[in-house]
PDB file of C-alpha atoms in Angstrom:
ATOM      1  CA  MET A   1     124.084 211.526 192.283  1.00  0.00           C
ATOM      2  CA  ARG A   2     125.108 215.126 191.354  1.00  0.00           C
ATOM      3  CA  LEU A   3     126.057 214.862 187.690  1.00  0.00           C
ATOM      4  CA  PRO A   4     125.974 217.451 184.848  1.00  0.00           C
ATOM      5  CA  VAL A   5     123.060 217.079 182.423  1.00  0.00           C
ATOM      6  CA  THR A   6     125.491 215.864 179.729  1.00  0.00           C
ATOM      7  CA  ALA A   7     126.314 212.886 181.947  1.00  0.00           C
ATOM      8  CA  TRP A   8     122.570 212.118 182.462  1.00  0.00           C
ATOM      9  CA  ALA A   9     122.093 212.278 178.707  1.00  0.00           C
ATOM     10  CA  SER A  10     124.934 209.894 178.120  1.00  0.00           C
ATOM     11  CA  ILE A  11     123.666 207.433 180.769  1.00  0.00           C
ATOM     12  CA  THR A  12     120.097 207.598 179.276  1.00  0.00           C
ATOM     13  CA  HIS A  13     121.562 206.893 175.789  1.00  0.00           C
ATOM     14  CA  ARG A  14     123.189 203.776 177.184  1.00  0.00           C
ATOM     15  CA  ALA A  15     120.154 202.671 179.229  1.00  0.00           C
ATOM     16  CA  THR A  16     117.795 203.166 176.257  1.00  0.00           C
ATOM     17  CA  GLY A  17     120.268 201.156 174.135  1.00  0.00           C
ATOM     18  CA  VAL A  18     120.257 198.194 176.534  1.00  0.00           C
ATOM     19  CA  PHE A  19     116.431 198.488 176.757  1.00  0.00           C
ATOM     20  CA  LEU A  20     116.110 198.576 172.955  1.00  0.00           C
ATOM     21  CA  PHE A  21     118.213 195.399 172.713  1.00  0.00           C
ATOM     22  CA  ALA A  22     115.505 193.615 174.694  1.00  0.00           C
ATOM     23  CA  GLY A  23     112.790 195.502 172.607  1.00  0.00           C
ATOM     24  CA  ILE A  24     114.150 193.938 169.383  1.00  0.00           C
ATOM     25  CA  ALA A  25     112.700 190.656 170.486  1.00  0.00           C
ATOM     26  CA  LEU A  26     109.247 192.340 170.574  1.00  0.00           C
ATOM     27  CA  MET A  27     109.776 193.959 167.148  1.00  0.00           C
ATOM     28  CA  LEU A  28     110.878 190.660 165.568  1.00  0.00           C
ATOM     29  CA  TRP A  29     107.970 188.865 167.156  1.00  0.00           C
ATOM     30  CA  ALA A  30     105.626 191.455 165.752  1.00  0.00           C
ATOM     31  CA  LEU A  31     107.229 191.346 162.273  1.00  0.00           C
ATOM     32  CA  ASP A  32     106.991 187.589 162.282  1.00  0.00           C
ATOM     33  CA  GLY A  33     103.270 187.558 163.116  1.00  0.00           C
ATOM     34  CA  SER A  34     102.483 190.470 160.739  1.00  0.00           C
ATOM     35  CA  LEU A  35     104.022 188.674 157.711  1.00  0.00           C
ATOM     36  CA  ALA A  36     102.725 185.183 158.423  1.00  0.00           C
ATOM     37  CA  ASP A  37      99.268 185.320 156.839  1.00  0.00           C
ATOM     38  CA  PRO A  38      96.164 187.595 157.008  1.00  0.00           C
ATOM     39  CA  ALA A  39      94.957 185.802 160.152  1.00  0.00           C
ATOM     40  CA  GLY A  40      98.285 186.341 161.826  1.00  0.00           C
ATOM     41  CA  PHE A  41      98.237 189.997 160.796  1.00  0.00           C
ATOM     42  CA  ASN A  42      94.708 190.450 162.265  1.00  0.00           C
ATOM     43  CA  ALA A  43      95.564 188.531 165.459  1.00  0.00           C
ATOM     44  CA  LEU A  44      98.625 190.755 165.881  1.00  0.00           C
ATOM     45  CA  GLU A  45      96.521 193.923 165.509  1.00  0.00           C
ATOM     46  CA  GLU A  46      94.140 192.569 168.188  1.00  0.00           C
ATOM     47  CA  THR A  47      96.962 191.627 170.532  1.00  0.00           C
ATOM     48  CA  LEU A  48      98.642 195.061 170.057  1.00  0.00           C
ATOM     49  CA  ALA A  49      95.366 196.780 170.932  1.00  0.00           C
ATOM     50  CA  HIS A  50      95.741 195.589 174.562  1.00  0.00           C
ATOM     51  CA  PRO A  51      96.374 198.675 176.780  1.00  0.00           C
ATOM     52  CA  LEU A  52      99.363 197.001 178.550  1.00  0.00           C
ATOM     53  CA  LEU A  53     101.004 196.113 175.281  1.00  0.00           C
ATOM     54  CA  LYS A  54     100.333 199.610 173.919  1.00  0.00           C
ATOM     55  CA  LEU A  55     102.262 200.910 176.936  1.00  0.00           C
ATOM     56  CA  VAL A  56     105.208 198.526 176.269  1.00  0.00           C
ATOM     57  CA  ILE A  57     105.199 199.584 172.513  1.00  0.00           C
ATOM     58  CA  TRP A  58     105.182 203.260 173.477  1.00  0.00           C
ATOM     59  CA  ALA A  59     108.073 202.577 175.885  1.00  0.00           C
ATOM     60  CA  VAL A  60     110.105 200.896 173.068  1.00  0.00           C
ATOM     61  CA  VAL A  61     109.196 203.572 170.560  1.00  0.00           C
ATOM     62  CA  SER A  62     110.081 206.357 173.097  1.00  0.00           C
ATOM     63  CA  ALA A  63     113.469 204.694 173.799  1.00  0.00           C
ATOM     64  CA  LEU A  64     114.118 204.477 170.036  1.00  0.00           C
ATOM     65  CA  ILE A  65     113.239 208.171 169.625  1.00  0.00           C
ATOM     66  CA  TYR A  66     115.588 209.333 172.386  1.00  0.00           C
ATOM     67  CA  HIS A  67     118.352 206.876 171.391  1.00  0.00           C
ATOM     68  CA  ALA A  68     118.243 208.049 167.764  1.00  0.00           C
ATOM     69  CA  LEU A  69     118.183 211.772 168.627  1.00  0.00           C
ATOM     70  CA  ALA A  70     121.053 211.377 171.153  1.00  0.00           C
ATOM     71  CA  GLY A  71     122.923 209.334 168.417  1.00  0.00           C
ATOM     72  CA  ILE A  72     122.411 212.168 165.911  1.00  0.00           C
ATOM     73  CA  LYS A  73     123.819 214.630 168.501  1.00  0.00           C
ATOM     74  CA  HIS A  74     126.837 212.365 168.833  1.00  0.00           C
ATOM     75  CA  LEU A  75     127.465 212.423 165.118  1.00  0.00           C
ATOM     76  CA  VAL A  76     127.110 216.203 164.988  1.00  0.00           C
ATOM     77  CA  MET A  77     129.752 216.419 167.899  1.00  0.00           C
ATOM     78  CA  ASP A  78     131.974 213.893 166.047  1.00  0.00           C
ATOM     79  CA  MET A  79     132.069 216.398 163.153  1.00  0.00           C
ATOM     80  CA  GLY A  80     133.418 218.965 165.574  1.00  0.00           C
ATOM     81  CA  PHE A  81     130.309 220.988 166.348  1.00  0.00           C
ATOM     82  CA  GLY A  82     129.257 221.906 169.744  1.00  0.00           C
ATOM     83  CA  GLU A  83     132.191 220.405 171.736  1.00  0.00           C
ATOM     84  CA  THR A  84     132.293 223.212 174.437  1.00  0.00           C
ATOM     85  CA  MET A  85     130.552 222.630 177.777  1.00  0.00           C
ATOM     86  CA  ALA A  86     127.908 225.371 177.041  1.00  0.00           C
ATOM     87  CA  ALA A  87     127.199 223.939 173.611  1.00  0.00           C
ATOM     88  CA  GLY A  88     127.017 220.420 175.064  1.00  0.00           C
ATOM     89  CA  ILE A  89     124.408 221.501 177.615  1.00  0.00           C
ATOM     90  CA  LEU A  90     122.387 223.223 174.864  1.00  0.00           C
ATOM     91  CA  GLY A  91     122.639 220.042 172.695  1.00  0.00           C
ATOM     92  CA  VAL A  92     121.240 217.949 175.479  1.00  0.00           C
ATOM     93  CA  ARG A  93     118.301 220.404 175.984  1.00  0.00           C
ATOM     94  CA  VAL A  94     117.555 220.321 172.260  1.00  0.00           C
ATOM     95  CA  VAL A  95     117.584 216.567 172.202  1.00  0.00           C
ATOM     96  CA  TRP A  96     115.385 216.383 175.277  1.00  0.00           C
ATOM     97  CA  ALA A  97     112.866 218.936 173.903  1.00  0.00           C
ATOM     98  CA  LEU A  98     112.617 217.160 170.548  1.00  0.00           C
ATOM     99  CA  ALA A  99     112.374 213.782 172.143  1.00  0.00           C
ATOM    100  CA  ALA A 100     109.563 214.973 174.428  1.00  0.00           C
ATOM    101  CA  VAL A 101     107.601 216.334 171.499  1.00  0.00           C
ATOM    102  CA  LEU A 102     108.083 213.205 169.376  1.00  0.00           C
ATOM    103  CA  ILE A 103     107.271 210.898 172.296  1.00  0.00           C
ATOM    104  CA  VAL A 104     104.030 212.695 172.868  1.00  0.00           C
ATOM    105  CA  PHE A 105     103.172 212.406 169.165  1.00  0.00           C
ATOM    106  CA  ALA A 106     104.033 208.705 169.242  1.00  0.00           C
ATOM    107  CA  GLY A 107     101.735 208.276 172.221  1.00  0.00           C
ATOM    108  CA  ILE A 108      98.871 210.011 170.341  1.00  0.00           C
ATOM    109  CA  TRP A 109      99.514 207.796 167.306  1.00  0.00           C
ATOM    110  CA  ILE A 110      99.546 204.588 169.456  1.00  0.00           C
ATOM    111  CA  TRP A 111      96.307 205.549 171.234  1.00  0.00           C
TER     112      TRP A 111
ATOM    113  CA  MET B   1     148.956 198.585 170.944  1.00  0.00           C
ATOM    114  CA  VAL B   2     146.837 196.889 173.482  1.00  0.00           C
ATOM    115  CA  THR B   3     143.897 195.076 171.934  1.00  0.00           C
ATOM    116  CA  SER B   4     140.938 193.487 173.452  1.00  0.00           C
ATOM    117  CA  VAL B   5     139.886 189.962 172.197  1.00  0.00           C
ATOM    118  CA  THR B   6     136.215 190.715 172.894  1.00  0.00           C
ATOM    119  CA  SER B   7     135.868 194.011 171.047  1.00  0.00           C
ATOM    120  CA  LEU B   8     134.312 193.753 167.578  1.00  0.00           C
ATOM    121  CA  GLY B   9     137.345 194.709 165.499  1.00  0.00           C
ATOM    122  CA  ARG B  10     140.206 194.350 168.028  1.00  0.00           C
ATOM    123  CA  SER B  11     140.528 198.169 167.462  1.00  0.00           C
ATOM    124  CA  GLY B  12     138.818 201.026 169.114  1.00  0.00           C
ATOM    125  CA  LEU B  13     138.943 202.984 165.871  1.00  0.00           C
ATOM    126  CA  TYR B  14     137.317 200.193 163.941  1.00  0.00           C
ATOM    127  CA  ASP B  15     134.575 199.776 166.539  1.00  0.00           C
ATOM    128  CA  TRP B  16     134.019 203.561 166.612  1.00  0.00           C
ATOM    129  CA  PHE B  17     133.465 203.572 162.862  1.00  0.00           C
ATOM    130  CA  VAL B  18     131.248 200.448 162.799  1.00  0.00           C
ATOM    131  CA  GLN B  19     129.070 202.024 165.526  1.00  0.00           C
ATOM    132  CA  ARG B  20     128.541 205.144 163.424  1.00  0.00           C
ATOM    133  CA  ALA B  21     128.053 203.478 160.028  1.00  0.00           C
ATOM    134  CA  SER B  22     125.488 201.000 161.524  1.00  0.00           C
ATOM    135  CA  ALA B  23     123.796 203.818 163.295  1.00  0.00           C
ATOM    136  CA  LEU B  24     123.162 205.653 160.057  1.00  0.00           C
ATOM    137  CA  ILE B  25     121.784 202.519 158.368  1.00  0.00           C
ATOM    138  CA  LEU B  26     119.484 201.877 161.382  1.00  0.00           C
ATOM    139  CA  LEU B  27     118.374 205.532 161.405  1.00  0.00           C
ATOM    140  CA  ALA B  28     117.372 205.299 157.729  1.00  0.00           C
ATOM    141  CA  TYR B  29     115.642 201.966 158.259  1.00  0.00           C
ATOM    142  CA  PHE B  30     113.623 202.996 161.279  1.00  0.00           C
ATOM    143  CA  LEU B  31     112.637 206.305 159.681  1.00  0.00           C
ATOM    144  CA  PHE B  32     111.436 204.477 156.586  1.00  0.00           C
ATOM    145  CA  LEU B  33     109.497 201.856 158.746  1.00  0.00           C
ATOM    146  CA  GLY B  34     108.050 204.598 160.904  1.00  0.00           C
ATOM    147  CA  TRP B  35     106.950 206.564 157.921  1.00  0.00           C
ATOM    148  CA  THR B  36     105.419 203.474 156.367  1.00  0.00           C
ATOM    149  CA  LEU B  37     103.513 202.489 159.555  1.00  0.00           C
ATOM    150  CA  VAL B  38     102.199 205.990 160.213  1.00  0.00           C
ATOM    151  CA  ALA B  39     101.012 206.223 156.579  1.00  0.00           C
ATOM    152  CA  GLY B  40      99.073 203.065 157.353  1.00  0.00           C
ATOM    153  CA  VAL B  41      99.287 199.482 156.144  1.00  0.00           C
ATOM    154  CA  ASP B  42      97.120 196.503 155.713  1.00  0.00           C
ATOM    155  CA  TYR B  43      98.280 192.866 155.312  1.00  0.00           C
ATOM    156  CA  ALA B  44      98.428 193.034 151.429  1.00  0.00           C
ATOM    157  CA  SER B  45     100.517 196.212 151.286  1.00  0.00           C
ATOM    158  CA  TRP B  46     102.745 195.081 154.188  1.00  0.00           C
ATOM    159  CA  LYS B  47     103.364 191.698 152.647  1.00  0.00           C
ATOM    160  CA  ALA B  48     103.979 193.188 149.215  1.00  0.00           C
ATOM    161  CA  LEU B  49     106.571 195.557 150.649  1.00  0.00           C
ATOM    162  CA  PHE B  50     108.517 192.740 152.302  1.00  0.00           C
ATOM    163  CA  SER B  51     108.291 190.659 149.153  1.00  0.00           C
ATOM    164  CA  GLN B  52     110.386 193.167 147.202  1.00  0.00           C
ATOM    165  CA  THR B  53     114.024 192.237 146.845  1.00  0.00           C
ATOM    166  CA  TRP B  54     115.249 195.798 147.670  1.00  0.00           C
ATOM    167  CA  MET B  55     113.199 195.754 150.922  1.00  0.00           C
ATOM    168  CA  ARG B  56     114.672 192.365 151.849  1.00  0.00           C
ATOM    169  CA  VAL B  57     118.168 193.718 151.181  1.00  0.00           C
ATOM    170  CA  PHE B  58     117.475 196.852 153.218  1.00  0.00           C
ATOM    171  CA  SER B  59     116.019 194.821 156.076  1.00  0.00           C
ATOM    172  CA  LEU B  60     118.955 192.360 156.140  1.00  0.00           C
ATOM    173  CA  LEU B  61     121.359 195.291 155.988  1.00  0.00           C
ATOM    174  CA  ALA B  62     119.589 196.795 159.004  1.00  0.00           C
ATOM    175  CA  LEU B  63     119.576 193.475 160.843  1.00  0.00           C
ATOM    176  CA  VAL B  64     123.269 192.976 160.347  1.00  0.00           C
ATOM    177  CA  SER B  65     123.954 196.527 161.340  1.00  0.00           C
ATOM    178  CA  LEU B  66     121.794 196.012 164.427  1.00  0.00           C
ATOM    179  CA  CYS B  67     123.872 192.996 165.464  1.00  0.00           C
ATOM    180  CA  ALA B  68     127.099 194.879 165.102  1.00  0.00           C
ATOM    181  CA  HIS B  69     125.661 198.011 166.773  1.00  0.00           C
ATOM    182  CA  ALA B  70     124.301 196.043 169.687  1.00  0.00           C
ATOM    183  CA  TRP B  71     127.621 194.193 170.122  1.00  0.00           C
ATOM    184  CA  VAL B  72     129.771 197.390 170.191  1.00  0.00           C
ATOM    185  CA  GLY B  73     127.166 199.108 172.452  1.00  0.00           C
ATOM    186  CA  LEU B  74     126.816 196.242 174.955  1.00  0.00           C
ATOM    187  CA  TRP B  75     130.568 195.694 174.959  1.00  0.00           C
ATOM    188  CA  THR B  76     131.110 199.349 175.832  1.00  0.00           C
ATOM    189  CA  VAL B  77     128.569 199.249 178.658  1.00  0.00           C
ATOM    190  CA  PHE B  78     129.838 195.926 180.067  1.00  0.00           C
ATOM    191  CA  THR B  79     133.548 196.966 179.965  1.00  0.00           C
ATOM    192  CA  ASP B  80     132.625 200.112 181.823  1.00  0.00           C
ATOM    193  CA  TYR B  81     130.454 198.700 184.541  1.00  0.00           C
ATOM    194  CA  LEU B  82     130.972 194.950 184.798  1.00  0.00           C
ATOM    195  CA  THR B  83     134.554 195.169 186.015  1.00  0.00           C
ATOM    196  CA  GLU B  84     136.703 194.186 188.935  1.00  0.00           C
ATOM    197  CA  ARG B  85     136.680 197.786 190.136  1.00  0.00           C
ATOM    198  CA  MET B  86     132.829 197.864 190.246  1.00  0.00           C
ATOM    199  CA  LEU B  87     132.184 194.259 191.279  1.00  0.00           C
ATOM    200  CA  GLY B  88     135.249 193.033 193.008  1.00  0.00           C
ATOM    201  CA  SER B  89     137.057 189.854 191.947  1.00  0.00           C
ATOM    202  CA  ALA B  90     133.909 188.372 190.279  1.00  0.00           C
ATOM    203  CA  GLY B  91     133.926 191.259 187.774  1.00  0.00           C
ATOM    204  CA  GLY B  92     135.751 189.465 185.088  1.00  0.00           C
ATOM    205  CA  ILE B  93     133.677 186.382 185.104  1.00  0.00           C
ATOM    206  CA  VAL B  94     130.334 188.336 185.336  1.00  0.00           C
ATOM    207  CA  ARG B  95     131.441 190.404 182.312  1.00  0.00           C
ATOM    208  CA  LEU B  96     132.411 187.327 180.232  1.00  0.00           C
ATOM    209  CA  LEU B  97     129.062 185.753 181.158  1.00  0.00           C
ATOM    210  CA  ALA B  98     127.137 188.872 180.163  1.00  0.00           C
ATOM    211  CA  GLU B  99     129.083 188.981 176.819  1.00  0.00           C
ATOM    212  CA  ALA B 100     128.389 185.269 176.139  1.00  0.00           C
ATOM    213  CA  ILE B 101     124.629 185.718 176.768  1.00  0.00           C
ATOM    214  CA  SER B 102     124.563 188.847 174.613  1.00  0.00           C
ATOM    215  CA  ALA B 103     126.394 187.067 171.765  1.00  0.00           C
ATOM    216  CA  LEU B 104     123.982 184.269 171.940  1.00  0.00           C
ATOM    217  CA  VAL B 105     120.944 186.597 171.889  1.00  0.00           C
ATOM    218  CA  ILE B 106     122.395 188.581 168.929  1.00  0.00           C
ATOM    219  CA  PHE B 107     123.006 185.401 166.945  1.00  0.00           C
ATOM    220  CA  THR B 108     119.459 184.303 167.585  1.00  0.00           C
ATOM    221  CA  TYR B 109     118.102 187.679 166.494  1.00  0.00           C
ATOM    222  CA  LEU B 110     120.108 187.278 163.274  1.00  0.00           C
ATOM    223  CA  VAL B 111     118.942 183.774 162.477  1.00  0.00           C
ATOM    224  CA  TRP B 112     115.295 184.632 163.561  1.00  0.00           C
ATOM    225  CA  GLY B 113     115.324 187.763 161.442  1.00  0.00           C
ATOM    226  CA  ILE B 114     116.604 185.936 158.308  1.00  0.00           C
ATOM    227  CA  GLN B 115     113.927 183.304 158.887  1.00  0.00           C
ATOM    228  CA  ILE B 116     111.207 186.011 159.042  1.00  0.00           C
ATOM    229  CA  LEU B 117     112.495 187.897 155.971  1.00  0.00           C
ATOM    230  CA  TRP B 118     112.819 184.752 153.775  1.00  0.00           C
ATOM    231  CA  GLY B 119     109.851 182.946 155.226  1.00  0.00           C
ATOM    232  CA  LEU B 120     111.703 179.643 155.792  1.00  0.00           C
TER     233      LEU B 120
END
């Protein structure tokens, strides 16, 4: 599909939102285990150390990072800033660049 | 004014506001959680944090915000893509089904979250 970058940014914002809705189950499951008792906390730490689960957590954290940044851009535009096409494209590039950096940092932190 | 019975507040303006207010609460909560986790936690400090009343209030506020935010967001996505125009005559029933499942999952998250926070 030939769409402007702003459209792709919007679609990604929606897709990450739907993905995060499923990711909440993982977060609640982890919160539940971590607060149960010391054994549960340690068991969770061991489970989360599995490479496949680390990948899933990175995916959820990455989606959260992008969704939050795209959301902040939305709020900025709601206040009337950057509503022209040129500014909109610049906004998307800023969000993508910041998201990329933060996602890499998140990956380093997880591994 | 045309209203939709499945939108959160029967009003686009109300939903628009709820989406933004809940977004700010969720942003604050996840920034705080992220900061706490990156700083490092063990069981004792983690448990102590979630034993504080203010943290339980903050967490419940974030959970309720999440439920509202997820409903407005999913409703927006469903009413855009799960339609008669996109799916033919089955569109309406598919959308209603998706909304029903989402509502059930959101309610489950809410009850589950309260159960975790108050250790019932």
